[in-house]
Amino acid sequence: MVNLVIVGSVALDTVQTPFRIVKNVLGGSAVFSSVAASYFSKPGIVAVVGEDFPQEHVDFLKNRNVNLEGLEAEGKTFRWEGSYEYDMNEAHTKKTELNSFENFNPKLPKSYKKAKYVFLGNINPELQLRVLDQIKDPKLVMLDSMKLWIETKKKELLKVIKKIDVLLLNDGEARMLFDTPNLVKAGSEALKLGLECFIIKKGEHGVLLFSKEGFFAASGYPLENLKDPTGCGDSFAGGLIGYLESTQDISEKNIRKAIIYGSVIASFNAEDYSLNRLKTVALQDIQNRYTEFKKMGEF
Amino acid sequence: MVNLVIVGSVALDTVQTPFRIVKNVLGGSAVFSSVAASYFSKPGIVAVVGEDFPQEHVDFLKNRNVNLEGLEAEGKTFRWEGSYEYDMNEAHTKKTELNSFENFNPKLPKSYKKAKYVFLGNINPELQLRVLDQIKDPKLVMLDSMKLWIETKKKELLKVIKKIDVLLLNDGEARMLFDTPNLVKAGSEALKLGLECFIIKKGEHGVLLFSKEGFFAASGYPLENLKDPTGCGDSFAGGLIGYLESTQDISEKNIRKAIIYGSVIASFNAEDYSLNRLKTVALQDIQNRYTEFKKMGEF
């Protein structure tokens, strides 16, 4: 039985940074988040790839204990092409080929339906809802989204948000969804929707957590060797929910810890292209950087 | 005898925010930083005003135990006019009237010359150097600057930086001075100049401290009621150095604490125009928010 379900994209990415370009490498929100979650948990993913999807990627995910029963194969794999400027703060999408994703109608395997932890990665909110409806009695549902859906499917997005526990957005998305430049105001507004937690990702500036129990601010990990931020938001989310699932503890106190674990994994992810860095990072490395995180905030 | 000398501007500010406009109100780097420092210490300021400078402001500073022996009066007071956009992240200077500041040649009173703590607020680096040269044997010298000087007086600025202990810049200035988008790289470069500490102010995103002993990251205090960020950088600096002077402890551990005290005072300062908020904030309020800061970072 799968206790953590992750829905999102499995993609072949072409990414240009100021340093180099990589073509058709493994990517997608479900991939980054499930690999991050796999340090703590055994996630099952819901996604679709094409028949052109390389077997080596399937093998890699299987080796990481990612359950692929919910991975369909049909047509051509989803492709994303993006680039980063000098400061690497924001991805600029150059091209998106939806391919097999276009008519994706997620159908959950039986073994997923009693999952207690669910991460609705950034896809069309209508699909997120369709996934959620198939899960019997989840304990914690976390959702990520993006500007595209806030602009084009706000009504549908708000409908799903009312059914979840934890909303995850980056600062730009938070400002847009709640129509304020002030993230603290956005935080109050989010809680009024009935959420348990609202988490705002600020990239190199860290993470904010708003909940009924108060406010938590985590710094970003200082990276001198930042190579490619693609997938950092998803690695963060996956690490976070994977840790929560493994500890079976969704108290605010434990969510703070989970946020740091997510931040640690995201910081490793940014040190190389695609999943390259996470391929070599061991749990002990994560523990060590977690300790560094603690020290760098002490006063 | 004055043990903390602060050089900078005393100004009449006209500030436009999305909420309102205030005209010819008390401002200037020496004012914000000395009032912030006065919670812990008895700073002496080095600055110039005009004969038009209102007596009530002089009285206010005196009441706050700010030593004004180093405050000259001549001609017309320096005026700054600026505005903030919707997100209030960056001040846009609309007009600067240097007035009496134009030919300011700082001459330190005798009682200032043995000061152990010096804050060289943001003015022409040649003037900063002239002030520093008049102080006999300082223990800790901190310097702030701005893009204008990095662009027009980089050589002079680097000359002063080599004589100081703590460099204070905001993130944009740090990126510009060290010619890198990466703040961690900027941190390493700064330490190569022989500095004890390099502190990067990131506004709502908090503060980074680089030193030989390691790295410290402080979050910003979450402000729902942000009215006017003018003077926040100077309030931060003043609170920081005032706390260091009062504790006579310049260890990295104590600098971390001083950074939080500075952040607390800056967060209060942003809650109203000019010095209005700091006029009503008591030391106990600062202690309370310091405790909140501690709690909001715990995991």
Coordinates of C-alpha atoms in Angstrom, one line a residue:
Chain A
M1 CA 0.0 0.0 0.0
V2 CA 1.2 3.5 -0.9
N3 CA 0.8 6.0 2.0
L4 CA 2.2 9.0 0.1
V5 CA 0.8 9.9 -3.3
I6 CA 2.4 12.5 -5.5
V7 CA 0.8 13.8 -8.7
G8 CA 2.6 16.0 -11.1
S9 CA 4.6 15.9 -14.3
V10 CA 7.3 13.6 -15.5
A11 CA 9.2 15.5 -18.1
L12 CA 12.2 15.8 -20.4
D13 CA 13.7 19.3 -19.8
T14 CA 15.9 21.5 -21.8
V15 CA 17.4 24.1 -19.6
Q16 CA 19.7 27.0 -20.3
T17 CA 21.6 28.7 -17.5
P18 CA 24.4 31.3 -17.8
F19 CA 26.8 28.4 -17.5
R20 CA 25.6 25.8 -20.0
I21 CA 22.6 24.2 -21.7
V22 CA 21.4 20.7 -21.1
K23 CA 18.9 19.0 -23.4
N24 CA 16.1 16.5 -22.8
V25 CA 17.2 15.7 -19.3
L26 CA 15.0 14.0 -16.6
G27 CA 12.7 16.5 -14.9
G28 CA 9.1 17.3 -13.9
S29 CA 7.4 18.1 -10.6
A30 CA 6.5 14.5 -9.8
V31 CA 10.1 13.3 -10.4
F32 CA 11.8 16.0 -8.3
S33 CA 9.3 15.7 -5.5
S34 CA 9.2 11.9 -5.4
V35 CA 13.0 11.5 -5.4
A36 CA 13.2 14.1 -2.6
A37 CA 10.5 12.3 -0.7
S38 CA 12.2 9.0 -1.2
Y39 CA 14.9 9.9 1.4
F40 CA 12.3 9.4 4.1
S41 CA 9.3 7.6 2.5
K42 CA 8.1 5.4 -0.3
P43 CA 6.0 7.6 -2.5
G44 CA 3.8 6.5 -5.4
I45 CA 3.5 8.8 -8.3
V46 CA 0.5 9.6 -10.6
A47 CA 1.7 10.9 -13.9
V48 CA 2.0 10.1 -17.6
V49 CA 5.0 9.7 -19.9
G50 CA 5.3 8.9 -23.6
E51 CA 6.5 5.7 -25.1
D52 CA 9.8 7.6 -25.8
F53 CA 10.6 7.9 -22.1
P54 CA 14.0 6.4 -21.5
Q55 CA 14.1 3.1 -19.5
E56 CA 17.1 4.4 -17.5
H57 CA 14.9 7.0 -15.9
V58 CA 12.3 4.4 -15.0
D59 CA 15.0 2.2 -13.5
F60 CA 16.4 5.2 -11.5
L61 CA 13.0 6.0 -10.0
K62 CA 12.4 2.3 -9.1
N63 CA 15.8 2.1 -7.5
R64 CA 14.8 5.1 -5.3
N65 CA 11.8 3.2 -4.1
V66 CA 9.3 5.3 -6.0
N67 CA 6.2 3.3 -6.8
L68 CA 5.3 3.6 -10.5
E69 CA 2.0 1.8 -10.6
G70 CA 0.3 5.2 -11.2
L71 CA 2.6 6.1 -14.1
E72 CA 0.9 5.7 -17.5
A73 CA 2.7 5.6 -20.8
E74 CA 1.1 6.9 -24.0
G75 CA 2.3 9.0 -27.0
K76 CA 5.2 11.4 -26.4
T77 CA 6.6 12.6 -23.2
F78 CA 5.9 16.1 -21.9
R79 CA 8.7 18.5 -22.7
W80 CA 9.7 21.8 -21.0
E81 CA 12.2 24.3 -22.2
G82 CA 13.3 27.1 -20.0
S83 CA 16.1 29.4 -19.2
Y84 CA 17.6 31.4 -16.3
E85 CA 19.2 34.9 -16.4
Y86 CA 22.3 35.9 -14.6
D87 CA 20.7 36.0 -11.2
M88 CA 18.9 32.6 -11.6
N89 CA 16.0 33.7 -9.6
E90 CA 13.2 33.0 -12.1
A91 CA 12.7 30.4 -14.8
H92 CA 11.6 31.8 -18.1
T93 CA 9.6 29.2 -20.0
K94 CA 10.6 29.2 -23.7
K95 CA 8.5 26.3 -24.8
T96 CA 6.1 23.7 -23.4
E97 CA 5.1 20.6 -25.3
L98 CA 2.2 19.0 -23.4
N99 CA 2.2 15.9 -25.5
S100 CA 0.8 12.9 -23.5
F101 CA -0.1 15.3 -20.7
E102 CA -2.7 17.1 -22.9
N103 CA -5.4 14.4 -22.4
F104 CA -4.2 13.1 -19.2
N105 CA -7.0 11.7 -17.0
P106 CA -5.4 10.5 -13.8
K107 CA -6.8 7.2 -12.6
L108 CA -5.4 6.0 -9.3
P109 CA -4.3 2.4 -8.8
K110 CA -6.1 0.7 -6.0
S111 CA -3.0 0.6 -3.8
Y112 CA -2.9 4.4 -3.8
K113 CA -6.5 5.1 -2.7
K114 CA -6.0 4.8 1.0
A115 CA -2.9 7.0 1.1
K116 CA -2.9 9.4 4.1
Y117 CA -0.4 11.9 2.6
V118 CA -1.0 13.6 -0.8
F119 CA 1.0 16.1 -2.7
L120 CA -0.9 17.7 -5.6
G121 CA 2.0 19.0 -7.6
N122 CA 1.7 21.9 -10.0
I123 CA -0.8 20.8 -12.7
N124 CA -4.2 22.0 -13.9
P125 CA -6.3 22.3 -10.7
E126 CA -9.1 20.3 -12.3
L127 CA -6.8 17.4 -12.5
Q128 CA -5.6 18.0 -9.0
L129 CA -9.3 17.8 -7.9
R130 CA -9.8 14.6 -9.9
V131 CA -6.9 13.0 -8.1
L132 CA -8.0 14.1 -4.7
D133 CA -11.5 12.8 -5.3
Q134 CA -10.1 9.3 -5.7
I135 CA -8.4 9.3 -2.3
K136 CA -10.5 8.0 0.4
D137 CA -9.6 9.7 3.7
P138 CA -6.3 11.6 3.5
K139 CA -4.7 13.0 6.6
L140 CA -2.7 15.7 5.0
V141 CA -3.1 17.2 1.5
M142 CA -0.6 19.7 0.2
L143 CA -1.0 21.6 -3.1
D144 CA 1.4 23.6 -5.3
S145 CA 0.3 25.8 -8.2
M146 CA 1.6 28.4 -10.6
K147 CA 0.8 31.8 -12.1
L148 CA -0.7 30.2 -15.2
W149 CA -3.5 28.6 -13.1
I150 CA -4.0 31.6 -11.0
E151 CA -4.6 33.6 -14.2
T152 CA -6.6 31.1 -16.1
K153 CA -8.3 28.8 -13.6
K154 CA -8.6 30.8 -10.4
K155 CA -12.1 29.6 -9.6
E156 CA -11.1 25.9 -10.0
L157 CA -7.9 26.5 -8.0
L158 CA -9.8 28.1 -5.1
K159 CA -12.2 25.2 -5.2
V160 CA -9.4 22.7 -4.6
I161 CA -7.6 24.9 -2.1
K162 CA -10.7 24.7 0.1
K163 CA -10.3 20.9 0.3
I164 CA -6.7 20.8 1.2
D165 CA -4.6 21.4 4.3
V166 CA -1.3 22.9 3.2
L167 CA -1.0 25.4 0.4
L168 CA 2.5 25.9 -1.1
L169 CA 3.2 28.9 -3.4
N170 CA 6.3 31.0 -4.2
D171 CA 6.2 34.7 -3.2
G172 CA 5.2 35.9 -6.7
E173 CA 2.3 33.5 -6.8
A174 CA 1.2 34.4 -3.2
R175 CA 1.2 38.1 -4.1
M176 CA -0.9 37.4 -7.2
L177 CA -3.4 35.0 -5.7
F178 CA -4.2 37.2 -2.7
D179 CA -3.7 40.5 -4.6
T180 CA -1.3 42.1 -2.2
P181 CA 2.4 42.9 -2.2
N182 CA 2.6 42.1 1.5
L183 CA 3.3 38.5 2.2
V184 CA 2.1 38.7 5.8
K185 CA -1.3 39.9 4.5
A186 CA -1.3 37.1 2.0
G187 CA -0.6 34.7 4.9
S188 CA -3.7 36.0 6.8
E189 CA -5.9 35.8 3.7
A190 CA -4.8 32.2 3.1
L191 CA -5.7 31.1 6.6
K192 CA -9.2 32.6 6.1
L193 CA -9.7 30.0 3.4
G194 CA -9.6 27.3 6.1
L195 CA -6.1 26.1 5.4
E196 CA -4.1 24.5 8.2
C197 CA -0.9 26.0 6.8
F198 CA 0.3 28.3 4.1
I199 CA 3.9 28.0 3.0
I200 CA 5.6 30.6 0.9
K201 CA 8.8 29.7 -0.9
K202 CA 11.1 32.6 -1.5
G203 CA 14.0 30.8 -3.2
E204 CA 17.4 32.0 -1.9
H205 CA 15.5 34.0 0.7
G206 CA 14.0 31.0 2.4
V207 CA 10.5 30.0 3.4
L208 CA 7.7 31.4 5.5
L209 CA 5.1 29.3 7.3
F210 CA 1.8 30.7 8.4
S211 CA -0.5 28.7 10.6
K212 CA -3.1 29.1 13.3
E213 CA -0.3 28.5 15.8
G214 CA 1.9 31.3 14.6
F215 CA 4.6 32.2 12.2
F216 CA 7.9 30.5 11.2
A217 CA 10.6 31.9 9.0
A218 CA 13.4 29.7 7.6
S219 CA 16.4 31.2 5.9
G220 CA 17.7 29.9 2.6
Y221 CA 20.9 27.8 2.6
P222 CA 23.8 29.9 1.3
L223 CA 24.9 28.4 -2.0
E224 CA 28.1 29.5 -3.6
N225 CA 27.8 26.8 -6.2
L226 CA 24.4 27.4 -7.6
K227 CA 24.1 25.6 -11.0
D228 CA 20.4 25.1 -11.8
P229 CA 17.4 25.9 -9.6
T230 CA 15.0 23.8 -11.8
G231 CA 13.0 21.5 -9.5
C232 CA 14.0 23.1 -6.2
G233 CA 10.4 24.0 -5.4
D234 CA 9.4 20.4 -6.0
S235 CA 12.3 18.9 -4.2
F236 CA 11.4 21.1 -1.2
A237 CA 7.8 19.9 -1.3
G238 CA 8.8 16.3 -1.7
G239 CA 11.3 16.4 1.1
L240 CA 8.8 18.2 3.3
I241 CA 5.9 15.8 2.8
G242 CA 8.1 12.7 2.8
Y243 CA 9.5 13.7 6.2
L244 CA 6.0 14.3 7.5
E245 CA 4.8 10.9 6.3
S246 CA 7.8 9.1 7.8
T247 CA 7.2 10.7 11.2
Q248 CA 3.4 10.4 11.2
D249 CA 3.4 13.8 12.9
I250 CA 1.7 16.8 11.4
S251 CA 2.1 19.2 14.4
E252 CA 3.3 22.7 13.6
K253 CA 6.5 21.9 15.4
N254 CA 7.2 18.9 13.1
I255 CA 6.2 20.9 10.0
R256 CA 8.9 23.4 10.9
K257 CA 11.4 20.5 10.9
A258 CA 10.0 19.2 7.6
I259 CA 10.4 22.6 6.1
I260 CA 14.1 22.5 6.9
Y261 CA 14.5 19.0 5.5
G262 CA 12.8 20.2 2.3
S263 CA 15.1 23.2 2.2
V264 CA 18.1 21.1 2.6
I265 CA 17.2 18.8 -0.2
A266 CA 16.3 21.7 -2.5
S267 CA 19.7 23.3 -1.7
F268 CA 21.4 20.1 -2.8
N269 CA 19.2 19.9 -5.9
A270 CA 20.4 23.4 -7.1
E271 CA 24.0 22.3 -7.1
D272 CA 23.7 20.4 -10.4
Y273 CA 21.5 20.0 -13.5
S274 CA 18.5 17.7 -13.6
L275 CA 18.5 15.1 -10.8
N276 CA 22.3 14.7 -11.0
R277 CA 23.1 16.0 -7.5
L278 CA 20.3 14.1 -5.8
K279 CA 21.7 11.0 -7.4
T280 CA 24.8 11.2 -5.2
V281 CA 23.4 12.8 -2.0
A282 CA 23.0 10.4 0.9
L283 CA 20.7 10.7 3.9
Q284 CA 23.8 11.5 6.1
D285 CA 24.6 14.5 3.9
I286 CA 21.1 15.7 4.5
Q287 CA 21.4 15.3 8.2
N288 CA 24.7 17.2 8.2
R289 CA 23.3 20.1 6.3
Y290 CA 20.3 20.1 8.6
T291 CA 22.7 20.6 11.5
E292 CA 24.4 23.4 9.6
F293 CA 21.0 25.0 9.1
K294 CA 20.4 25.0 12.8
K295 CA 23.8 26.6 13.6
M296 CA 23.5 29.3 11.0
G297 CA 20.3 30.6 12.6
E298 CA 21.3 30.6 16.2
F299 CA 21.6 33.7 18.3
Chain B
M1 CA 33.4 61.4 26.5
V2 CA 31.5 59.9 23.5
N3 CA 32.3 56.2 22.9
L4 CA 30.1 55.8 19.8
V5 CA 30.4 58.2 17.0
I6 CA 28.0 58.3 14.1
V7 CA 28.5 60.3 11.0
G8 CA 25.8 60.7 8.3
S9 CA 23.1 63.0 7.2
V10 CA 20.5 65.0 9.1
A11 CA 17.8 65.7 6.6
L12 CA 14.3 67.0 5.9
D13 CA 12.6 64.3 3.9
T14 CA 9.6 64.3 1.6
V15 CA 8.4 60.8 1.1
Q16 CA 5.6 59.4 -1.0
T17 CA 4.3 55.9 -0.4
P18 CA 1.2 54.2 -1.9
F19 CA -0.6 55.4 1.2
R20 CA 0.3 59.1 1.6
I21 CA 2.9 61.8 1.2
V22 CA 4.7 63.5 4.1
K23 CA 6.7 66.7 3.5
N24 CA 9.9 68.0 5.1
V25 CA 9.9 65.5 8.0
L26 CA 12.9 64.6 10.1
G27 CA 15.2 62.1 8.5
G28 CA 18.8 61.4 7.5
S29 CA 21.1 58.5 8.2
A30 CA 22.7 60.0 11.3
V31 CA 19.2 60.7 12.8
F32 CA 17.7 57.2 12.3
S33 CA 20.9 55.5 13.4
S34 CA 21.6 57.6 16.4
V35 CA 18.0 57.3 17.7
A36 CA 18.1 53.6 17.2
A37 CA 21.5 53.4 19.0
S38 CA 20.1 55.5 21.8
Y39 CA 18.1 52.5 23.1
F40 CA 21.4 51.1 24.3
S41 CA 24.1 53.7 24.1
K42 CA 24.8 57.5 24.1
P43 CA 26.0 58.2 20.6
G44 CA 27.5 61.4 19.3
I45 CA 26.7 62.5 15.8
V46 CA 28.8 64.2 13.2
A47 CA 26.7 66.0 10.7
V48 CA 25.6 69.4 9.4
V49 CA 22.2 71.1 9.3
G50 CA 21.0 74.5 8.1
E51 CA 19.9 77.4 10.1
D52 CA 16.3 76.5 9.0
F53 CA 16.5 73.2 11.0
P54 CA 13.6 73.1 13.4
Q55 CA 14.5 73.4 17.1
E56 CA 11.9 70.7 18.0
H57 CA 14.1 68.1 16.2
V58 CA 17.2 69.3 18.1
D59 CA 15.2 68.9 21.3
F60 CA 14.0 65.4 20.4
L61 CA 17.6 64.2 19.7
K62 CA 18.8 65.7 22.9
N63 CA 16.0 64.0 24.8
R64 CA 17.1 60.8 23.4
N65 CA 20.6 61.3 24.8
V66 CA 22.2 61.9 21.4
N67 CA 25.3 64.1 21.8
L68 CA 25.1 67.0 19.3
E69 CA 28.5 68.6 19.9
G70 CA 29.5 67.4 16.4
L71 CA 26.4 68.9 14.7
E72 CA 27.2 72.0 12.8
A73 CA 24.7 74.5 11.5
E74 CA 25.2 76.5 8.3
G75 CA 23.0 77.6 5.4
K76 CA 20.1 75.4 4.5
T77 CA 19.3 71.8 5.7
F78 CA 19.9 68.9 3.3
R79 CA 16.7 67.7 1.7
W80 CA 15.8 64.4 0.2
E81 CA 12.7 63.5 -1.8
G82 CA 11.8 60.0 -2.6
S83 CA 9.0 57.6 -3.3
Y84 CA 8.1 53.9 -3.0
E85 CA 6.1 51.8 -5.4
Y86 CA 3.4 49.4 -4.4
D87 CA 5.8 46.7 -3.1
M88 CA 7.9 49.3 -1.1
N89 CA 11.1 47.4 -1.6
E90 CA 13.2 50.2 -3.1
A91 CA 13.3 53.9 -2.6
H92 CA 13.3 55.9 -5.8
T93 CA 15.1 59.2 -5.3
K94 CA 13.2 62.1 -6.9
K95 CA 15.3 65.0 -5.8
T96 CA 18.3 65.6 -3.6
E97 CA 19.2 69.1 -2.3
L98 CA 22.6 68.8 -0.8
N99 CA 22.6 72.4 0.6
S100 CA 24.8 72.7 3.7
F101 CA 26.1 69.2 3.0
E102 CA 27.7 70.3 -0.2
N103 CA 30.8 71.7 1.5
F104 CA 30.6 69.8 4.7
N105 CA 34.1 69.2 6.1
P106 CA 33.6 67.1 9.2
K107 CA 35.6 68.3 12.2
L108 CA 35.3 66.1 15.3
P109 CA 34.9 67.7 18.7
K110 CA 37.6 66.7 21.2
S111 CA 35.2 64.6 23.2
Y112 CA 34.6 62.3 20.2
K113 CA 38.2 61.5 19.3
K114 CA 38.7 58.6 21.7
A115 CA 35.5 56.8 20.7
K116 CA 35.9 53.1 20.4
Y117 CA 32.9 52.5 18.2
V118 CA 32.3 54.3 14.9
F119 CA 29.5 54.1 12.4
L120 CA 30.4 55.7 9.1
G121 CA 26.9 56.2 7.7
N122 CA 26.3 56.5 4.0
I123 CA 28.0 59.7 2.8
N124 CA 30.9 60.4 0.3
P125 CA 33.7 57.9 1.2
E126 CA 36.2 60.7 1.2
L127 CA 34.3 62.3 4.1
Q128 CA 34.0 58.9 5.8
L129 CA 37.8 58.7 5.6
R130 CA 38.3 62.2 6.9
V131 CA 36.1 61.3 10.0
L132 CA 37.9 58.1 10.6
D133 CA 41.3 59.8 10.4
Q134 CA 40.3 62.0 13.4
I135 CA 39.5 59.0 15.7
K136 CA 42.5 57.9 17.6
D137 CA 42.2 54.2 18.2
P138 CA 38.8 52.7 17.4
K139 CA 37.9 49.2 18.4
L140 CA 35.1 48.7 15.8
V141 CA 34.4 50.7 12.7
M142 CA 31.3 49.9 10.6
L143 CA 30.6 51.5 7.2
D144 CA 27.5 51.8 5.1
S145 CA 27.5 53.0 1.5
M146 CA 25.3 53.2 -1.6
K147 CA 25.2 52.6 -5.3
L148 CA 26.1 56.2 -6.1
W149 CA 29.5 55.8 -4.4
I150 CA 30.1 52.4 -5.8
E151 CA 29.6 53.9 -9.3
T152 CA 31.4 57.2 -8.8
K153 CA 33.9 56.7 -6.1
K154 CA 34.7 53.0 -6.0
K155 CA 38.5 53.6 -5.5
E156 CA 38.0 55.9 -2.6
L157 CA 35.3 53.5 -1.1
L158 CA 37.6 50.5 -1.3
K159 CA 40.3 52.6 0.4
V160 CA 38.1 53.2 3.4
I161 CA 36.8 49.7 3.4
K162 CA 40.3 48.4 3.9
K163 CA 40.5 50.4 7.2
I164 CA 37.3 49.3 8.7
D165 CA 36.0 46.1 10.5
V166 CA 32.4 45.7 9.4
L167 CA 31.0 46.5 6.0
L168 CA 27.2 46.9 5.7
L169 CA 25.5 46.9 2.3
N170 CA 22.1 46.0 0.9
D171 CA 21.9 43.1 -1.5
G172 CA 21.9 45.2 -4.6
E173 CA 24.9 47.1 -3.5
A174 CA 26.7 43.9 -2.5
R175 CA 26.1 42.4 -6.0
M176 CA 27.3 45.6 -7.6
L177 CA 30.5 46.1 -5.5
F178 CA 31.6 42.5 -5.9
D179 CA 30.3 42.1 -9.4
T180 CA 28.4 38.9 -8.9
P181 CA 24.7 38.0 -8.6
N182 CA 25.6 35.4 -5.9
L183 CA 25.6 36.9 -2.4
V184 CA 27.7 34.0 -1.0
K185 CA 30.4 34.8 -3.5
A186 CA 30.1 38.5 -2.6
G187 CA 30.6 37.4 1.0
S188 CA 33.8 35.5 0.3
E189 CA 35.1 38.4 -1.8
A190 CA 34.4 40.9 1.0
L191 CA 36.3 38.9 3.6
K192 CA 39.3 38.8 1.3
L193 CA 39.5 42.6 1.7
G194 CA 40.5 42.0 5.4
L195 CA 37.1 42.8 6.9
E196 CA 36.1 41.1 10.2
C197 CA 32.4 41.0 9.1
F198 CA 30.3 41.6 6.0
I199 CA 26.6 42.2 6.7
I200 CA 24.1 42.1 3.8
K201 CA 20.7 43.7 4.4
K202 CA 18.0 42.2 2.4
G203 CA 15.0 44.2 3.6
E204 CA 12.0 42.1 4.3
H205 CA 14.1 39.0 3.6
G206 CA 16.4 39.6 6.5
V207 CA 20.1 39.8 7.0
L208 CA 23.2 37.7 6.2
L209 CA 26.4 37.9 8.2
F210 CA 29.7 36.6 6.8
S211 CA 32.7 36.4 9.0
K212 CA 35.8 34.2 9.4
E213 CA 33.9 32.3 12.0
G214 CA 31.1 31.3 9.7
F215 CA 27.8 32.3 8.4
F216 CA 24.6 33.7 10.1
A217 CA 21.2 34.2 8.5
A218 CA 18.5 36.2 10.2
S219 CA 15.0 36.4 8.8
G220 CA 13.1 39.6 8.4
Y221 CA 10.3 40.3 10.9
P222 CA 6.9 39.8 9.3
L223 CA 5.2 43.2 9.1
E224 CA 1.6 43.4 8.1
N225 CA 1.5 47.1 8.8
L226 CA 4.4 48.4 6.7
K227 CA 4.0 52.1 6.2
D228 CA 7.4 53.6 5.3
P229 CA 10.8 51.8 5.0
T230 CA 12.8 55.1 5.0
G231 CA 15.6 54.9 7.5
C232 CA 15.2 51.1 8.1
G233 CA 18.8 50.4 7.0
D234 CA 20.1 53.2 9.3
S235 CA 17.9 52.1 12.2
F236 CA 19.3 48.6 11.8
A237 CA 22.9 49.9 11.8
G238 CA 22.3 52.1 14.8
G239 CA 20.6 49.4 16.8
L240 CA 23.4 47.0 16.0
I241 CA 26.3 49.2 16.9
G242 CA 24.6 50.7 19.9
Y243 CA 24.1 47.2 21.3
L244 CA 27.7 46.3 20.6
E245 CA 28.9 49.4 22.3
S246 CA 26.7 48.9 25.4
T247 CA 27.9 45.3 25.8
Q248 CA 31.5 45.9 25.0
D249 CA 31.6 42.6 23.2
I250 CA 32.4 42.3 19.5
S251 CA 32.5 38.5 19.4
E252 CA 30.7 36.9 16.4
K253 CA 28.2 35.5 18.9
N254 CA 27.3 38.9 20.2
I255 CA 27.2 40.4 16.7
R256 CA 24.5 37.9 15.9
K257 CA 22.5 39.2 18.8
A258 CA 23.2 42.8 17.8
I259 CA 21.9 42.0 14.3
I260 CA 18.6 40.9 15.8
Y261 CA 18.3 44.0 17.9
G262 CA 19.0 46.1 14.8
S263 CA 16.4 44.1 12.9
V264 CA 13.8 44.6 15.6
I265 CA 14.3 48.4 15.7
A266 CA 14.2 48.6 11.9
S267 CA 11.0 46.6 11.9
F268 CA 9.4 49.1 14.3
N269 CA 10.7 52.0 12.3
A270 CA 8.9 50.8 9.2
E271 CA 5.5 51.0 10.9
D272 CA 5.2 54.7 10.6
Y273 CA 6.7 57.8 8.8
S274 CA 9.8 59.6 9.8
L275 CA 10.8 58.8 13.4
N276 CA 7.2 58.7 14.5
R277 CA 7.2 55.0 15.5
L278 CA 10.6 55.2 17.3
K279 CA 9.2 58.1 19.3
T280 CA 6.8 55.8 21.1
V281 CA 8.7 52.5 21.2
A282 CA 10.2 51.6 24.6
L283 CA 13.1 49.2 25.3
Q284 CA 10.6 46.7 26.7
D285 CA 8.9 46.6 23.3
I286 CA 12.2 45.9 21.7
Q287 CA 12.9 43.1 24.2
N288 CA 9.5 41.5 23.5
R289 CA 10.0 41.5 19.7
Y290 CA 13.5 40.1 20.2
T291 CA 11.9 37.2 22.0
E292 CA 9.3 36.8 19.1
F293 CA 12.3 36.8 16.7
K294 CA 13.8 33.9 18.6
K295 CA 10.5 31.9 18.6
M296 CA 9.8 32.4 14.9
G297 CA 13.1 30.8 13.9
E298 CA 13.0 27.8 16.2
F299 CA 12.8 24.3 14.8

